[in-house]
PDB file of C-alpha atoms in Angstrom:
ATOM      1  CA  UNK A  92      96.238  80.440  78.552  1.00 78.00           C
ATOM      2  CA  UNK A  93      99.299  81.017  80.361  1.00 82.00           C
ATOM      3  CA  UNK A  94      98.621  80.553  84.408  1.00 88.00           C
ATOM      4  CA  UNK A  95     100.623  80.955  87.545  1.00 92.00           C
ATOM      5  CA  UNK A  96     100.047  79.458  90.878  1.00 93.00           C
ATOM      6  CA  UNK A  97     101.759  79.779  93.981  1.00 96.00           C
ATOM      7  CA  UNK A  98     101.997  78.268  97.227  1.00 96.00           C
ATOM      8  CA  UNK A  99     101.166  78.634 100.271  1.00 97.00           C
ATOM      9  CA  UNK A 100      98.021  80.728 100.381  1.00 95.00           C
ATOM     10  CA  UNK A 101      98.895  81.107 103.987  1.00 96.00           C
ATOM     11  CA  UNK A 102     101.752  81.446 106.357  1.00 97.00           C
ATOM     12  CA  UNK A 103     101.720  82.469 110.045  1.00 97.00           C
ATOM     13  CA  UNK A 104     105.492  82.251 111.438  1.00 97.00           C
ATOM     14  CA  UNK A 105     106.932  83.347 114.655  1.00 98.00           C
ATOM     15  CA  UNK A 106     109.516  86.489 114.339  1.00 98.00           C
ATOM     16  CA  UNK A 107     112.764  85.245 113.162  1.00 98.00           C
ATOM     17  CA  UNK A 108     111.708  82.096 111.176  1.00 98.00           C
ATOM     18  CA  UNK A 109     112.146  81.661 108.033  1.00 98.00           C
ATOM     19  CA  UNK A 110     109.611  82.288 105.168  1.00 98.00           C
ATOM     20  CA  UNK A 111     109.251  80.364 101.727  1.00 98.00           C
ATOM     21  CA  UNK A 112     106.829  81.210  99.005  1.00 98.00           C
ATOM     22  CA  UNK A 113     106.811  78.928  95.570  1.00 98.00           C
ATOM     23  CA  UNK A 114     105.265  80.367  92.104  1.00 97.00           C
ATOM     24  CA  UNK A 115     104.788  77.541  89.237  1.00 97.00           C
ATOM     25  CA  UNK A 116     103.857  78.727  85.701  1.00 95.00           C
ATOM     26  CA  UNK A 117     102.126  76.579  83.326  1.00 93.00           C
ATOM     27  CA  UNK A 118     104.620  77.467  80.313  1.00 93.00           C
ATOM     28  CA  UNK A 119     107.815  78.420  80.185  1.00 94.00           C
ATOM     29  CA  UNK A 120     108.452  82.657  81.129  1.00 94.00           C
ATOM     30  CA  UNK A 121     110.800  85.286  79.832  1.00 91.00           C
ATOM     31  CA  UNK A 122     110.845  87.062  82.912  1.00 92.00           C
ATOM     32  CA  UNK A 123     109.159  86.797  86.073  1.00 95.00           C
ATOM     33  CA  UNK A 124     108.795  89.577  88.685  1.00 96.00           C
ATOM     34  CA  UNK A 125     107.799  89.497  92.619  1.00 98.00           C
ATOM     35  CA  UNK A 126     105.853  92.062  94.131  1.00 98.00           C
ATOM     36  CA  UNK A 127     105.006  93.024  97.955  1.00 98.00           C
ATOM     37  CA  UNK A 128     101.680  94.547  99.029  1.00 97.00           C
ATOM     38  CA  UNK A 129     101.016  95.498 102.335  1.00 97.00           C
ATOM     39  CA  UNK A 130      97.417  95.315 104.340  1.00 93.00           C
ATOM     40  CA  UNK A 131      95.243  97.748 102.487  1.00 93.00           C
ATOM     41  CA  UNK A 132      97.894  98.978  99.741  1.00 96.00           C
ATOM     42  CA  UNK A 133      98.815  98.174  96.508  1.00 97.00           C
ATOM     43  CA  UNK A 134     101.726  95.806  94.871  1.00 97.00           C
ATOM     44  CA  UNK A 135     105.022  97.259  94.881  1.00 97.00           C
ATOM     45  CA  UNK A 136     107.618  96.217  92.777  1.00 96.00           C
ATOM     46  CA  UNK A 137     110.778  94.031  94.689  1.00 97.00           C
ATOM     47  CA  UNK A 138     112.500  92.747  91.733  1.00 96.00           C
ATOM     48  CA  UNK A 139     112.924  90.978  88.581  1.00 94.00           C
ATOM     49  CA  UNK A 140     114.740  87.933  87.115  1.00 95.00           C
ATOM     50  CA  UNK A 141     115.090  87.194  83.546  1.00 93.00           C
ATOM     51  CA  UNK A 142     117.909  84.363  83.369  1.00 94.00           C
ATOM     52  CA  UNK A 143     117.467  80.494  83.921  1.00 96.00           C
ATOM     53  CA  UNK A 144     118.989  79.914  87.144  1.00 97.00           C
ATOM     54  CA  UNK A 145     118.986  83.538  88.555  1.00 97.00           C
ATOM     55  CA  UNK A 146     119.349  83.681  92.256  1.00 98.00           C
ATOM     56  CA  UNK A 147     119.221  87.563  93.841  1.00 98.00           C
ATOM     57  CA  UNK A 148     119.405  88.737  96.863  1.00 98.00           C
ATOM     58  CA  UNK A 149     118.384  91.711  98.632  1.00 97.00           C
ATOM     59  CA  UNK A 150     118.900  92.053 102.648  1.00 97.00           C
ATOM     60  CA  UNK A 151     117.200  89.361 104.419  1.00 98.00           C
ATOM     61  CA  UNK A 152     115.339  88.028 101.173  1.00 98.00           C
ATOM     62  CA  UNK A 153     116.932  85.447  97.898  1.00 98.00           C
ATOM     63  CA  UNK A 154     114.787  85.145  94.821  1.00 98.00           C
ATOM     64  CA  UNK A 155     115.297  82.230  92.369  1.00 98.00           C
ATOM     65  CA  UNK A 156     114.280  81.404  89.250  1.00 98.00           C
ATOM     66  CA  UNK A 157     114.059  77.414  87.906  1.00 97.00           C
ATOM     67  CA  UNK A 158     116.530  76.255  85.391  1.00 96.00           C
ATOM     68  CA  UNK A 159     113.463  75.487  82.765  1.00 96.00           C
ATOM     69  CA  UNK A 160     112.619  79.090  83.681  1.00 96.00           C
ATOM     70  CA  UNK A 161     108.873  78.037  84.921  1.00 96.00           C
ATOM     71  CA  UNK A 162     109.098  77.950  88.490  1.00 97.00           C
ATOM     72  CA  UNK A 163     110.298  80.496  90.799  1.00 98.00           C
ATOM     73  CA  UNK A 164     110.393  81.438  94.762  1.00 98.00           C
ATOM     74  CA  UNK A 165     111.149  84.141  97.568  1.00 98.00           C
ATOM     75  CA  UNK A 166     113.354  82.767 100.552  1.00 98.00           C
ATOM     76  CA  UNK A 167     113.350  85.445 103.536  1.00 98.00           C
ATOM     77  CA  UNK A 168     115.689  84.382 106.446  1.00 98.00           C
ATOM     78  CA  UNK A 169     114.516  85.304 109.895  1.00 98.00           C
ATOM     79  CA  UNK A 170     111.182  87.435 109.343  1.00 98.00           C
ATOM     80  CA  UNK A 171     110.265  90.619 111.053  1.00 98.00           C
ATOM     81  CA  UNK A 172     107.073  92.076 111.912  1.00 96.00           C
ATOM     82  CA  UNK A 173     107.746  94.488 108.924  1.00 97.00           C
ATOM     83  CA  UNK A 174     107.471  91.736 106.201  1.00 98.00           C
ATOM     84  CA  UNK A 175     103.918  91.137 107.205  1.00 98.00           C
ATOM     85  CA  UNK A 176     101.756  91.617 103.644  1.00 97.00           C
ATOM     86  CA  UNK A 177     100.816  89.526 100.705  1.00 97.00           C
ATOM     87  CA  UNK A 178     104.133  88.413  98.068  1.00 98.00           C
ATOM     88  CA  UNK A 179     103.533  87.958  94.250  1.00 97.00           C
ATOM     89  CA  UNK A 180     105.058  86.583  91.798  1.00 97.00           C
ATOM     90  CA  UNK A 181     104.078  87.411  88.056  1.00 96.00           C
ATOM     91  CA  UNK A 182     105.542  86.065  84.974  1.00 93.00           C
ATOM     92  CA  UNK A 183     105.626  86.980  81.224  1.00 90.00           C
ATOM     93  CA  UNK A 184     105.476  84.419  78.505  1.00 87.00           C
ATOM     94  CA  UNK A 185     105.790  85.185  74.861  1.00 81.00           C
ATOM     95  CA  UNK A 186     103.240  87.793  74.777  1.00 83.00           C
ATOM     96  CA  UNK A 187     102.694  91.407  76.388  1.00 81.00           C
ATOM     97  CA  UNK A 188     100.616  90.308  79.042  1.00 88.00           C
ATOM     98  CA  UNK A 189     102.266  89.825  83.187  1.00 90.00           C
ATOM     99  CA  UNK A 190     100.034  87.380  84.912  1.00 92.00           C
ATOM    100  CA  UNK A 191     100.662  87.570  89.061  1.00 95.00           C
ATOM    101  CA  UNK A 192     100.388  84.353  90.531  1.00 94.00           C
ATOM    102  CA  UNK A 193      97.485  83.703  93.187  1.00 93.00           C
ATOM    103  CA  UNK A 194      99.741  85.579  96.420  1.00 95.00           C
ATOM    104  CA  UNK A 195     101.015  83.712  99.781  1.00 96.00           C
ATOM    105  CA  UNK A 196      99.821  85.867 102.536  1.00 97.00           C
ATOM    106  CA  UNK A 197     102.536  86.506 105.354  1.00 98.00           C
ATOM    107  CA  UNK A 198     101.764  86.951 109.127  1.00 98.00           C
ATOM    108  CA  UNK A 199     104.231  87.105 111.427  1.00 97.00           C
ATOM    109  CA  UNK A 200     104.397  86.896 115.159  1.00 95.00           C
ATOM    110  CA  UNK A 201     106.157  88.853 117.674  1.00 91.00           C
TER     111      UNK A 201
ATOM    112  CA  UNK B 154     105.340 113.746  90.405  1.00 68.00           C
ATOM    113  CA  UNK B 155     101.815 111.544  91.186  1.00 82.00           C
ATOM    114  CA  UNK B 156     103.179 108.537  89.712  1.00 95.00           C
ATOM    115  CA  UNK B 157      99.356 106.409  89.004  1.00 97.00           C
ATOM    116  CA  UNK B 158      95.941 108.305  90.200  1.00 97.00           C
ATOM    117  CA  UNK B 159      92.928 106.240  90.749  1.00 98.00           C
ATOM    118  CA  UNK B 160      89.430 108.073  90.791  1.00 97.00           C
ATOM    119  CA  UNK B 161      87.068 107.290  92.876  1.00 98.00           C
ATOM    120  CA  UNK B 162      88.839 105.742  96.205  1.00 97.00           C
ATOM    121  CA  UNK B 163      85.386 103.920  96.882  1.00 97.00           C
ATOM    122  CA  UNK B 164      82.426 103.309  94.902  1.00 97.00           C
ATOM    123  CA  UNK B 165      79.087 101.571  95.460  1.00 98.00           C
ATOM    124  CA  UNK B 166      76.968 100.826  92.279  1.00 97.00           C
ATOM    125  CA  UNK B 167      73.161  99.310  92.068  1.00 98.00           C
ATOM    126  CA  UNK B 168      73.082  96.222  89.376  1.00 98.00           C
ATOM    127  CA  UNK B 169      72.478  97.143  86.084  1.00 97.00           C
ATOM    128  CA  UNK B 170      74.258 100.522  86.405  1.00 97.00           C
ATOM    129  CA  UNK B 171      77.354 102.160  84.601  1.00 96.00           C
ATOM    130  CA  UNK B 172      80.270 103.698  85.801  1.00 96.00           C
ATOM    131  CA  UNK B 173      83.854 104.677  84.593  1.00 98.00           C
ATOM    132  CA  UNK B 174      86.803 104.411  86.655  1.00 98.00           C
ATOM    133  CA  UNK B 175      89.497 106.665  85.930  1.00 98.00           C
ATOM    134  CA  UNK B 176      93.480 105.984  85.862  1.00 98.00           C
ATOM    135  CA  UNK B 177      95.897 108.528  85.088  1.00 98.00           C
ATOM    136  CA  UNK B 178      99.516 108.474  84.642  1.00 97.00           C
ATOM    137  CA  UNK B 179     101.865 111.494  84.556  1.00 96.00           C
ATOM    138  CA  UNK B 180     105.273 108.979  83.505  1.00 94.00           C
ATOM    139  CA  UNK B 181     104.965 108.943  80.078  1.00 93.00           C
ATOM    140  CA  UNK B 182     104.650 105.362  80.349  1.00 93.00           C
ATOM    141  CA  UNK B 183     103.114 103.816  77.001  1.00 92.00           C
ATOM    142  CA  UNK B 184     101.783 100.602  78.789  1.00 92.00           C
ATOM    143  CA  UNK B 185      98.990 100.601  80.692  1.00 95.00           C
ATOM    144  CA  UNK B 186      96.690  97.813  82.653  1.00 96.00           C
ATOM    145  CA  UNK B 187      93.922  97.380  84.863  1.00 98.00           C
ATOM    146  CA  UNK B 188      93.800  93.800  87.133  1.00 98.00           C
ATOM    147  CA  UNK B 189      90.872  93.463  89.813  1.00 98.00           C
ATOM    148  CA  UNK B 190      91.649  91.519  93.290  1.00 97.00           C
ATOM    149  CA  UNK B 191      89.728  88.707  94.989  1.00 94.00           C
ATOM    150  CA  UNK B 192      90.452  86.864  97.976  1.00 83.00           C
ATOM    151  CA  UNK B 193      92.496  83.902  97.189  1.00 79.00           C
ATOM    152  CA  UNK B 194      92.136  85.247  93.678  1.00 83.00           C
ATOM    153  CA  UNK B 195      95.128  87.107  93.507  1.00 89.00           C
ATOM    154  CA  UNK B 196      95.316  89.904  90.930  1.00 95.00           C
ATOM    155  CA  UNK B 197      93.693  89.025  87.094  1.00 96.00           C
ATOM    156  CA  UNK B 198      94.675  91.306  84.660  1.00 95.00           C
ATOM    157  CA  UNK B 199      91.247  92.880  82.931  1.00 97.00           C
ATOM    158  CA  UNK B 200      92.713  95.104  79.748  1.00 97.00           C
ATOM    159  CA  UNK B 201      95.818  96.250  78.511  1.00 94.00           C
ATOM    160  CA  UNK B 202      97.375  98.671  76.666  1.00 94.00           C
ATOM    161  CA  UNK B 203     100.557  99.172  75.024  1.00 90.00           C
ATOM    162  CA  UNK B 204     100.139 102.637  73.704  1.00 91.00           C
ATOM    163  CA  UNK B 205      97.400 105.107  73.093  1.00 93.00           C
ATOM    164  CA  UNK B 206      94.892 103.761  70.733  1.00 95.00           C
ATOM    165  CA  UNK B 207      96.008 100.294  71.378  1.00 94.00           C
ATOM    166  CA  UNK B 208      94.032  98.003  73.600  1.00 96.00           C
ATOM    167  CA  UNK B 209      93.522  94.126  74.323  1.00 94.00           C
ATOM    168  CA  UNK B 210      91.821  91.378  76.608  1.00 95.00           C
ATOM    169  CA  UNK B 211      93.845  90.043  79.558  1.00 94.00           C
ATOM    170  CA  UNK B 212      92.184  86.930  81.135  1.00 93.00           C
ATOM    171  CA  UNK B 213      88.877  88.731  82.226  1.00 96.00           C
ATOM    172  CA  UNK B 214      87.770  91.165  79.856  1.00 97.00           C
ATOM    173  CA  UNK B 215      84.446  90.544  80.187  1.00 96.00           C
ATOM    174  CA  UNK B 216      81.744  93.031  81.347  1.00 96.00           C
ATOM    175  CA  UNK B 217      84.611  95.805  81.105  1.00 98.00           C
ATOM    176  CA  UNK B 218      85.551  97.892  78.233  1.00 98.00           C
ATOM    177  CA  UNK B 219      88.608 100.084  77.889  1.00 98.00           C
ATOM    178  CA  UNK B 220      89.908 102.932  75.846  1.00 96.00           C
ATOM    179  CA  UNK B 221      93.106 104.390  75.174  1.00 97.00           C
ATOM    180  CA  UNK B 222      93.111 108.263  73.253  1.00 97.00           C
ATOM    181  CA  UNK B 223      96.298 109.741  75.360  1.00 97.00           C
ATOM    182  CA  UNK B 224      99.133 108.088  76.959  1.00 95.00           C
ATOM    183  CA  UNK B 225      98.253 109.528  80.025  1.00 97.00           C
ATOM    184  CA  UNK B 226      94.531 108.217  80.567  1.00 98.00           C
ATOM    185  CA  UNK B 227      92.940 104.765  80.390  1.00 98.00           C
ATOM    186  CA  UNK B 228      89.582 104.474  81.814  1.00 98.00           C
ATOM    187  CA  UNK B 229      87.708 101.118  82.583  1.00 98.00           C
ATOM    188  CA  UNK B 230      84.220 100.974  81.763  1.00 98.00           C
ATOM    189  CA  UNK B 231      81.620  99.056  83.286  1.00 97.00           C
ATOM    190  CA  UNK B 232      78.402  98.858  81.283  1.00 92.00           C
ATOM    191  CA  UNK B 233      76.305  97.141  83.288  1.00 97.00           C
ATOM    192  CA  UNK B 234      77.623  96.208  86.715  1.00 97.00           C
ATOM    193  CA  UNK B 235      76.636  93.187  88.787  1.00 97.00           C
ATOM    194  CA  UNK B 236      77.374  91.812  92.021  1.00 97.00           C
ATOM    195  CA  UNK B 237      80.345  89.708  90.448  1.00 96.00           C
ATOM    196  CA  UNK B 238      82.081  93.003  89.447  1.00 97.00           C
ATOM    197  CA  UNK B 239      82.612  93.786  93.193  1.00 97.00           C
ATOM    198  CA  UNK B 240      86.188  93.814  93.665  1.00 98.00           C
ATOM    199  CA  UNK B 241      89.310  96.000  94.163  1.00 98.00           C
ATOM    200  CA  UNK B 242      90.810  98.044  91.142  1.00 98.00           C
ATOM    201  CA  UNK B 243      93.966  98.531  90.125  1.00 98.00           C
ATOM    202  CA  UNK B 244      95.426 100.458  87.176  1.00 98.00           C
ATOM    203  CA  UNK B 245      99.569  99.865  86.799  1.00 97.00           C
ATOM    204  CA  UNK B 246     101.808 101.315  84.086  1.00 95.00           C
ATOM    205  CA  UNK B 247     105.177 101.114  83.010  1.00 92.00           C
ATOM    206  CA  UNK B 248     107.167 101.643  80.071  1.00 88.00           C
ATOM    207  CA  UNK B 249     106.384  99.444  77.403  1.00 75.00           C
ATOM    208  CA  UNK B 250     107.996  95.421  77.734  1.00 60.00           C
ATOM    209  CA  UNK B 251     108.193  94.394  74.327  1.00 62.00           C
ATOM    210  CA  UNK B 252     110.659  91.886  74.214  1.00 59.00           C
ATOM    211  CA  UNK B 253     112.508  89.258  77.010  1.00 54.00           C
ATOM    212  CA  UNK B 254     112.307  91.465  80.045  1.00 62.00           C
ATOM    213  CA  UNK B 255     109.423  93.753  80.648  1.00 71.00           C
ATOM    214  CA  UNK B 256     110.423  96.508  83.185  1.00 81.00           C
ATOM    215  CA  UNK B 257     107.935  96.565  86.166  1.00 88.00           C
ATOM    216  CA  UNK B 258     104.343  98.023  87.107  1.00 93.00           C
ATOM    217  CA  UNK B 259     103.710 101.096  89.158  1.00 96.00           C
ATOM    218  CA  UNK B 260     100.421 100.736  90.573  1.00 97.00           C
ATOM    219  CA  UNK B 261      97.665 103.159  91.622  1.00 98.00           C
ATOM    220  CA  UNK B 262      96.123 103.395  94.803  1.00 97.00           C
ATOM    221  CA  UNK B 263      93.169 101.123  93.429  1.00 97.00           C
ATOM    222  CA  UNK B 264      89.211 101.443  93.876  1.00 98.00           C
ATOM    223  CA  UNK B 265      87.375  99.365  95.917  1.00 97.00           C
ATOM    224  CA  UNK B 266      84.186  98.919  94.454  1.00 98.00           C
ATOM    225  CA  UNK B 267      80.665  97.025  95.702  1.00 97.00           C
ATOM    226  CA  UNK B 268      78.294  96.140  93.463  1.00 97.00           C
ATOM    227  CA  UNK B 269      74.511  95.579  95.200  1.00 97.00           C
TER     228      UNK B 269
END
């Protein structure tokens, strides 16, 4: 079955470094979505990209999404204390299911 | 407007015991889905459902049994709990993605549950 992975697990960066999270899928996705959840909440919903290609941006964070539409990742330029928390990524395939990748868990140092 | 309501917040069950957890939904949102969390796990969707009386397996249906009779409700059932089944609960919903780009989850508060 369909299954996403991302990388790091882990990332501890000083305040105002940058922060990278990769998501691979093991087949190709329609869509893929990332998701923030902060220490003791639940996911919230940052954004979605559907096209091969895509590149967003909001604020201090750019989302991609590969050309072959099975890879994707979250850029954030100069981190803040506030971006602390766990980032998803989830894709959908061909079916009705969204599968979240494994999470990269931001810390981030005054 | 409660958006997703998880009950209980916190639950410890003996082995062998049942429980239900509830989810709730006041969005009119026909999909529904429960995923539990692990460390280094990430979240693995449990159930789904795409509109009431509608159900399916995600990647680890087993040991958990869903039902869907209103769009607004769709419990999780375990029937007998053990210690692998301790984990943190979430129910999400959204409108439902058929097609190329599913719109996204609103998730519930979740239930941490211990199993002993």
């Amino acid at each position: 079955g369909q299954q996403v992975m991302q990388i790091p697990q882990y990332q501890h960066v000083q305040e105002g470094e940058d922060f990278t999270t990769y998501c691979n899928s093991s087949t190709t996705l329609s869509n893929i979505q990332w998701y923030k959840q902060r220490p003791g909440g639940h996911p919230v919903f940052l954004i979605q990209l559907v096209k091969s290609g895509e590149v967003k941006k909001q604020k201090r964070l750019t989302f991609q999404f590969g050309e072959a539409k099975k890879n994707s990742s979250l850029h954030i330029t100069a981190t803040q204390t506030t971006d602390v928390g766990t980032y998803f990524c989830a894709g959908q395939g061909n079916t009705d299911k969204l599968i979240f990748g494994t999470g990269t868990r931001l810390q981030v140092f005054p | 407007n409660a958006g997703v309501t998880q009950t209980p917040k916190f639950q410890v069950l003996k082995t062998g015991q049942s429980m239900t957890l509830q989810c709730a939904q006041d969005m009119n949102h026909e999909y529904m889905s429960w995923y539990r969390q692990d460390p280094g796990m990430g979240l693995r969707l449990i159930h789904y459902s795409v509109g009431a009386g509608i159900t399916d397996q995600g990647e680890v249906p087993n040991g958990y049994n869903v039902s869907r009779s209103t769009t607004e409700d769709f419990p999780l059932r375990l029937l007998s709990a053990a210690p692998s089944q301790t984990s943190v609960y979430f129910c999400a919903s959204s409108y439902f993605f058929g097609g190329q780009k599913g719109p996204p989850l609103h998730f519930g508060n979740g239930t941490r549950l211990t199993v002993t």
